[in-house]
XYZ file of C-alpha atoms in Angstrom:
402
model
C -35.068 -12.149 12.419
C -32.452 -13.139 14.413
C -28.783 -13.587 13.747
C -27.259 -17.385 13.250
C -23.891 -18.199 13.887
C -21.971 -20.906 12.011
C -18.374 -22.185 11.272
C -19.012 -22.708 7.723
C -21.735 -20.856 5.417
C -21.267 -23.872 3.350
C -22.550 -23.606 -0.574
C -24.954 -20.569 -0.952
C -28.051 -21.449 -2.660
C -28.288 -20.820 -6.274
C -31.132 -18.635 -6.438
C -29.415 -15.930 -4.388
C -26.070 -16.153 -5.912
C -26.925 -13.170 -8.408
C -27.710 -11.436 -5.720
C -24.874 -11.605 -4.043
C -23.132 -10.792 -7.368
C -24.963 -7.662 -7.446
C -23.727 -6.860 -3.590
C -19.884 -7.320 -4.616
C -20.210 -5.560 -7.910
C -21.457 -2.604 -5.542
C -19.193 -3.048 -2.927
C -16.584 -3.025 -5.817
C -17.704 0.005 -7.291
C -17.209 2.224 -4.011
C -13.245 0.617 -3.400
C -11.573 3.566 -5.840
C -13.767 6.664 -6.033
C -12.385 8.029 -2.681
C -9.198 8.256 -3.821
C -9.663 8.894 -7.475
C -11.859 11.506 -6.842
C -9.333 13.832 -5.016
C -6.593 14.574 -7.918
C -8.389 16.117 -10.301
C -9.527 18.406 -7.841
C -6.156 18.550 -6.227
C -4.721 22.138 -7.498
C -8.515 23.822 -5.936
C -8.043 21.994 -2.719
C -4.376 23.036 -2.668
C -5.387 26.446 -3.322
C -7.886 27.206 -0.695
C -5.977 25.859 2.150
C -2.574 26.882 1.035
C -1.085 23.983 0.919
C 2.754 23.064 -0.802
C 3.112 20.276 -3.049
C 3.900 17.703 -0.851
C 0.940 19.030 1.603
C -1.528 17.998 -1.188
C -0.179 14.946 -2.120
C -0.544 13.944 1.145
C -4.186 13.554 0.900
C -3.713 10.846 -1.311
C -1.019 9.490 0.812
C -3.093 9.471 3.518
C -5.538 7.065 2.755
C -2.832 4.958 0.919
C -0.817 4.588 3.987
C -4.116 3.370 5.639
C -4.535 0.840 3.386
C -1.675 -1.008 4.379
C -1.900 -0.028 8.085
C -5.580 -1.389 8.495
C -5.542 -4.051 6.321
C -3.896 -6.522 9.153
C -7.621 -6.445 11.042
C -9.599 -7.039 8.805
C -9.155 -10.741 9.663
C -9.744 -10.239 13.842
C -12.679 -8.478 12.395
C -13.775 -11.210 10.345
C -13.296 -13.674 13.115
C -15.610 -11.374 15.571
C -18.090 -10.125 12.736
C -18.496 -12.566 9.538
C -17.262 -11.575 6.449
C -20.992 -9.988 5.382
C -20.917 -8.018 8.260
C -17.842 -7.007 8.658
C -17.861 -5.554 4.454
C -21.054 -4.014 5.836
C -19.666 -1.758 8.366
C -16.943 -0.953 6.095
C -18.920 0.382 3.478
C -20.482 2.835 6.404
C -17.637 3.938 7.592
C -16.200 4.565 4.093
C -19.593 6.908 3.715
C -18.770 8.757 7.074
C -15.002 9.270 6.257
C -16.463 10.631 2.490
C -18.432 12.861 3.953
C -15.960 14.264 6.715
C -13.339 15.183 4.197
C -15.240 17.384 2.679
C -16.056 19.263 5.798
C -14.276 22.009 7.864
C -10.412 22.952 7.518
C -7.238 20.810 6.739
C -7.688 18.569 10.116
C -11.028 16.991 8.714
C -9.666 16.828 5.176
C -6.791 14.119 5.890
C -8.911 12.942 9.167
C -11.323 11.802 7.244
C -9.198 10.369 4.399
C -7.544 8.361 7.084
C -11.036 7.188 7.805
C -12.059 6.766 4.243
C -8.726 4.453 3.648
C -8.706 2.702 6.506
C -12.140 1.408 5.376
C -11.086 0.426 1.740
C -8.561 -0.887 3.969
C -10.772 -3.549 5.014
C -13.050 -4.067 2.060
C -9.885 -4.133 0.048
C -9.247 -7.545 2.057
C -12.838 -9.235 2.539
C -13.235 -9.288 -1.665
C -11.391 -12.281 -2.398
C -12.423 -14.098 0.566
C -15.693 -13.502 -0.621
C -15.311 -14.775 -4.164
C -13.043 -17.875 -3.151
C -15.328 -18.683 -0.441
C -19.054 -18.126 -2.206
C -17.218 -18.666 -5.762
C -14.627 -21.102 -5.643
C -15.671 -22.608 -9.030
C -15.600 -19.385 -10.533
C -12.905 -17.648 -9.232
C -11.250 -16.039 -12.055
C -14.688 -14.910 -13.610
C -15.459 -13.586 -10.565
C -12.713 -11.810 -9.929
C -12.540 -10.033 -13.433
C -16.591 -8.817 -11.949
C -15.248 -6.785 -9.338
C -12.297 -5.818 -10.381
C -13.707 -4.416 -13.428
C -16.541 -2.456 -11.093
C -13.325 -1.236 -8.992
C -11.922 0.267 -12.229
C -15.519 1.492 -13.586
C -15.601 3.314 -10.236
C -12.475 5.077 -10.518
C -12.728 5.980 -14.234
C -16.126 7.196 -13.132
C -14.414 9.542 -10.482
C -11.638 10.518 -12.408
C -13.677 11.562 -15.071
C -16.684 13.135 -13.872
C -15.590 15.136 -10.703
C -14.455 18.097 -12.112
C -17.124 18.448 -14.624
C -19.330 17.959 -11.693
C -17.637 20.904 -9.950
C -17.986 23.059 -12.311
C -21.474 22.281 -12.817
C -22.419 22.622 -9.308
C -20.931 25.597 -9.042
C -19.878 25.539 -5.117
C -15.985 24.901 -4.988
C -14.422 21.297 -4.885
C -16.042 20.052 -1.363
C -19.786 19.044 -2.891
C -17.885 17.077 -5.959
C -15.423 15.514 -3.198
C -18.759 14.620 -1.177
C -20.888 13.095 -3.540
C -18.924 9.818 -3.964
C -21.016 9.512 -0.413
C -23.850 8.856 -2.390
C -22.558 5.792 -4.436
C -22.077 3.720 -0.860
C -25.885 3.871 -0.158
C -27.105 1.156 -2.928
C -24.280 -0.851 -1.791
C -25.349 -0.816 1.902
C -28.619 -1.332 0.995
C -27.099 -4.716 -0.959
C -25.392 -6.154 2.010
C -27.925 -5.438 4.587
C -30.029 -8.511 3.856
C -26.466 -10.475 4.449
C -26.273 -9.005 7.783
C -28.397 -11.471 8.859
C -26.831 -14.077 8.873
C -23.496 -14.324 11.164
C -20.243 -16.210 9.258
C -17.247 -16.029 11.819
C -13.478 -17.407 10.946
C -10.869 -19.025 13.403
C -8.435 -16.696 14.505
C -6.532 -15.373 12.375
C -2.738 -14.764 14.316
C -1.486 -18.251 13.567
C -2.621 -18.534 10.561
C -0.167 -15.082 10.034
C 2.658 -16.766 11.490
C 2.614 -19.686 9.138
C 1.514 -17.543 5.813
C 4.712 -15.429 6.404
C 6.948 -18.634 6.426
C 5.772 -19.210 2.892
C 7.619 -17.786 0.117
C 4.959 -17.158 -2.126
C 3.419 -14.978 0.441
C 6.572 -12.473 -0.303
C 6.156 -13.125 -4.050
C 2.537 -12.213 -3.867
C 2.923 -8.957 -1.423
C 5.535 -8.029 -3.693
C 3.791 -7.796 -7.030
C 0.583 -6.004 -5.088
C 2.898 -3.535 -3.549
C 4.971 -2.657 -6.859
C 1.856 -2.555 -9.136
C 0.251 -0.905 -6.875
C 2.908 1.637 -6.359
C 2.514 2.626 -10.121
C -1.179 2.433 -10.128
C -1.279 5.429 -7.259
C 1.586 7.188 -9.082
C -0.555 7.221 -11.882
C -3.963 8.535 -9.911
C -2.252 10.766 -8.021
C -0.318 12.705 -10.657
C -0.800 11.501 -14.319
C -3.255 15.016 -14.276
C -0.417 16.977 -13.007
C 1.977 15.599 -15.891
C -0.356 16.275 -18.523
C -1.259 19.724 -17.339
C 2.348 20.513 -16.871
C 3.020 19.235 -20.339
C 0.109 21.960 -21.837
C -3.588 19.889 -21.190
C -6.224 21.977 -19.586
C -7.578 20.651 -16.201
C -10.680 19.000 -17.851
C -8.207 17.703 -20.193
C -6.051 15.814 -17.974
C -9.316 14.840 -15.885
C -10.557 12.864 -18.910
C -7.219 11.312 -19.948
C -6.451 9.977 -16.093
C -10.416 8.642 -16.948
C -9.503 7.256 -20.016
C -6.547 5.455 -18.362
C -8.848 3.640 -15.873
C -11.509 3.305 -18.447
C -9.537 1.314 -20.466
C -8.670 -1.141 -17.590
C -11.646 -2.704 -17.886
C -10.832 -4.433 -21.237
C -8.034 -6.163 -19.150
C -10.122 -6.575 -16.285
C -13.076 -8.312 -18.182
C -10.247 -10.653 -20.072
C -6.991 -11.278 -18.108
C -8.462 -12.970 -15.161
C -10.410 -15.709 -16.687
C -8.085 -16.347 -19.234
C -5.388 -16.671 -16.560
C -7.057 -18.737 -14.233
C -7.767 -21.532 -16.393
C -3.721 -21.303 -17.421
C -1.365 -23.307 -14.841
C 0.930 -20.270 -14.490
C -0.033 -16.740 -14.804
C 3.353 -15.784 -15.024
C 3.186 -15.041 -18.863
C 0.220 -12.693 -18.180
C 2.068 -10.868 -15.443
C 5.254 -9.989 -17.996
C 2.587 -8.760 -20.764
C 1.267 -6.642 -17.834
C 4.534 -5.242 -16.865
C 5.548 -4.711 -20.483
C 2.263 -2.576 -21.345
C 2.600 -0.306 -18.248
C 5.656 0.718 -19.179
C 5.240 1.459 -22.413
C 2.767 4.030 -21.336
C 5.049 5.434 -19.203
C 7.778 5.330 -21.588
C 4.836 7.117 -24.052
C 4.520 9.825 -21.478
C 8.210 10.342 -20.161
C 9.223 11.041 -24.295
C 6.201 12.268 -26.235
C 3.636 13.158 -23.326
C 1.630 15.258 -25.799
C 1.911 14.015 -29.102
C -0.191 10.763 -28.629
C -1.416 11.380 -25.095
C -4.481 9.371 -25.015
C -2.157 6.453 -27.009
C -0.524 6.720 -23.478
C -3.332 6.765 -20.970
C -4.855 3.649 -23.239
C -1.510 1.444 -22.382
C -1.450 2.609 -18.673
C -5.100 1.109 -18.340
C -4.471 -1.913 -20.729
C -0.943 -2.628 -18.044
C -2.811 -1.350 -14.632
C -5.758 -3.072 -15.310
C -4.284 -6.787 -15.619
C -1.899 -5.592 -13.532
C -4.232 -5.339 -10.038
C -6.911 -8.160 -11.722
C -3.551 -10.491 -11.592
C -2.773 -9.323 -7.883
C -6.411 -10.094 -6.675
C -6.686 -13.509 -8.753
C -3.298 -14.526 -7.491
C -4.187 -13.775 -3.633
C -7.546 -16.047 -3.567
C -5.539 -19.057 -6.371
C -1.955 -18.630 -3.912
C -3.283 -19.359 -0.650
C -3.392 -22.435 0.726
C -7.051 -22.678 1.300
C -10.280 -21.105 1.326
C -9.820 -20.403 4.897
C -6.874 -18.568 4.856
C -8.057 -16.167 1.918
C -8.814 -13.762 4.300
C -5.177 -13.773 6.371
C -3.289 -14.244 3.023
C -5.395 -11.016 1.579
C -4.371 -9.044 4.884
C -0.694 -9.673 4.594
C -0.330 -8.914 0.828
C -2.771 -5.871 1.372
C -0.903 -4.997 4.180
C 3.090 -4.697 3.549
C 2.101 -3.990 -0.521
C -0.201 -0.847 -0.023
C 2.863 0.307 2.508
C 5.346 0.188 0.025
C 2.678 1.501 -2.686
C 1.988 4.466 -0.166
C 5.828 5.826 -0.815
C 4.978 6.145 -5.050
C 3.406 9.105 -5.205
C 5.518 11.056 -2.108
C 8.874 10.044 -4.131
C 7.478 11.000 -7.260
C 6.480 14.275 -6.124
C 9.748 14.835 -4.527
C 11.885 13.684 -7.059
C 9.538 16.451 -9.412
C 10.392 19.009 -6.857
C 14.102 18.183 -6.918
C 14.699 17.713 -10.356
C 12.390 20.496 -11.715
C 11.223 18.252 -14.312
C 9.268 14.569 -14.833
C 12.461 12.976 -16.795
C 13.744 11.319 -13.497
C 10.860 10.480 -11.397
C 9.091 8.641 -14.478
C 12.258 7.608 -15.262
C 12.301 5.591 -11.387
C 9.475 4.195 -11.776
C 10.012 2.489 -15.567
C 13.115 0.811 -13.176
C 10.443 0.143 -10.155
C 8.569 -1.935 -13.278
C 11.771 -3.675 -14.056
C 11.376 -5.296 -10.361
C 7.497 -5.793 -10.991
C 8.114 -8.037 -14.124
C 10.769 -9.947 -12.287
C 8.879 -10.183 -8.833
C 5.807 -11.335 -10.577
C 7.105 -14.080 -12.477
C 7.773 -15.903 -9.392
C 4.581 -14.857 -7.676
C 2.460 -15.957 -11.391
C 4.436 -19.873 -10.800
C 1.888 -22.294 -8.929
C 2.613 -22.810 -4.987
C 2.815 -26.179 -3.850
C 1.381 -25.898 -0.371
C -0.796 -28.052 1.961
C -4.098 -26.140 3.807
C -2.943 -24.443 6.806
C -3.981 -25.361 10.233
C -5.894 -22.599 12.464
C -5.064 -24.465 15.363
């Protein structure tokens, strides 16, 4: 069959749309497991290749940094591939850069979590394009969907990679490997999709008139400063917990339990938000709940530590379901979901990429987990405040491509 190319895909017949359901919840699924997957295997990876503190946390970094670094083409890429196609070769890349990381010495490891992140990068960007654009009249359902398959992924990973380790029986690198696997049913998804060619208008103009908006900053800075906690969190909640007397599998399951729990915010907080004229109410309860885990943790980190891990995921959950929903409600128009996605993506993954380096070195500094939790309960502060504004409707005409 050969390709088509059109301006608009228009509305997507009816019949396929649970198909195309299925693709994003798959798509959605493989968008944390890469990076969730590495902590709890962190102290073995550290180990073999003698690496310091800051060394390992790198890998984390790595593909954290690339998600703010990459994000910026994902619309050129749209504009030259289609969204379909484009989310297509991301998902294969994301397989090779899997795959590569668990190969060979240290150059492969962060080479190919660079490659890894810089294709969440770009699928990071194309999801709520792809809801607002095939979904518009059910964008907050939609958006709790794959969201909640994001955080299903990474509770999955969290969870289940050491255990799987230790089962195999052959180190960290066939564990690290085998989130490879969960990328094939989601290529097989999309491939049909492939078919058919969606492009965009260029994208640079639209950039130059998103960034004159102020809700633009208001939206990059809620994704950056959630996400900045969120990737504290992943990269070294197991670290606290150990360090505070868990075993390895124990700290495995409560970083699982943390993301598990998302998903009762994830299910709930975007549809209830999106039929609400402001969402800045459900930002502050967001806020409020992640730090009260943390606060759990920084005082009492063993005496209710699941009680902990359940308010991180009730806070992080709404927390990146708000981000998502308020990208595809705050732009202008369906058109510029995809430019308005790359910019918040962009400059808030690049500040989220310094949370887990300054937590590590404010550990190593202060010998202790008092002042970097301590930061990042004042780095909340700024997210409650920052997101009020962001959650308050934009008045703002479509923007012109031309």
């Amino acid at each position: 069959m050969t390709s088509k190319r059109r301006p608009d895909p228009g509305p997507i017949p009816r019949w396929s749309r649970p198909l195309l359901v299925a693709g994003i919840v798959l798509a959605a699924l493989n968008l944390r497991p890469a990076l969730a997957g590495v902590s709890p295997l962190l102290d073995q990876i550290m180990s073999e290749y003698r690496l310091s503190p800051a060394a390992g946390g790198l890998v984390t970094t790595v593909m954290v940094v690339c998600l703010g670094i990459v994000a910026p083409f994902a619309a050129p890429a749209v504009h030259r591939l289609g969204l379909e196609r484009t989310l297509l070769a991301g998902l294969a890349v994301l397989a090779a850069g899997i795959v590569l990381r668990s190969l060979g010495g240290t150059a492969e490891l962060y080479l190919g979590a660079a490659i890894a992140g810089s294709a969440i990068a770009v699928l990071n960007v194309l999801m709520p394009a792809l809801v607002r654009r095939h979904f518009a009249d059910r964008v907050g359902l939609l958006t709790g969907v794959y969201v909640t398959a994001l955080v299903l992924g990474a509770a999955l990973a969290a969870g289940l990679t050491v255990p799987l380790a230790q089962a195999v029986g052959a180190g960290w690198r066939p564990a690290a490997a085998a989130g490879a696997l969960l990328v094939v049913p989601a290529l097989l998804a999309w491939l049909p999709w492939s078919r058919v060619r969606v492009t965009e208008p260029p994208a640079h103009r639209r950039f130059r008139t998103l960034l004159r908006m102020p809700i633009t900053w208001y939206v990059t800075g809620f994704m950056g400063l959630q996400s900045l906690t969120f990737y504290t969190t992943l990269a070294w909640l197991p670290t606290i917990y150990g360090n505070a007397g868990s075993t390895p599998k124990e700290a495995g399951y409560l970083l699982g339990l943390a993301n598990l729990t998302q998903i009762a915010s994830t299910l709930t907080v975007p549809v209830l938000a999106a039929r609400a004229r402001s969402q800045s109410g459900h930002v502050a309860a967001a806020a409020v709940l992640t730090a009260a885990g943390y606060l759990g943790i920084l005082l009492a980190p063993r005496s209710a530590s699941w009680a902990w891990a359940v308010l991180l995921g009730l806070g992080q959950g709404a927390s990146i379901a708000l981000a998502l929903l308020l990208i595809a409600l705050r732009a202008p128009d369906a058109g510029t979901v995809t430019a308005f996605s790359s910019i918040a993506q962009s400059m808030g993954y690049v500040l989220a990429a310094a949370g887990p380096v300054l937590v590590g070195a404010l550990h190593q500094a202060s010998g202790g987990w008092r002042v970097p939790l301590g930061s990042v309960l004042v780095l909340l502060v700024a997210q409650f405040a920052i997101g009020l504004r962001a959650g308050r409707p934009a008045a703002a005409g479509p923007v012109n491509p031309r």
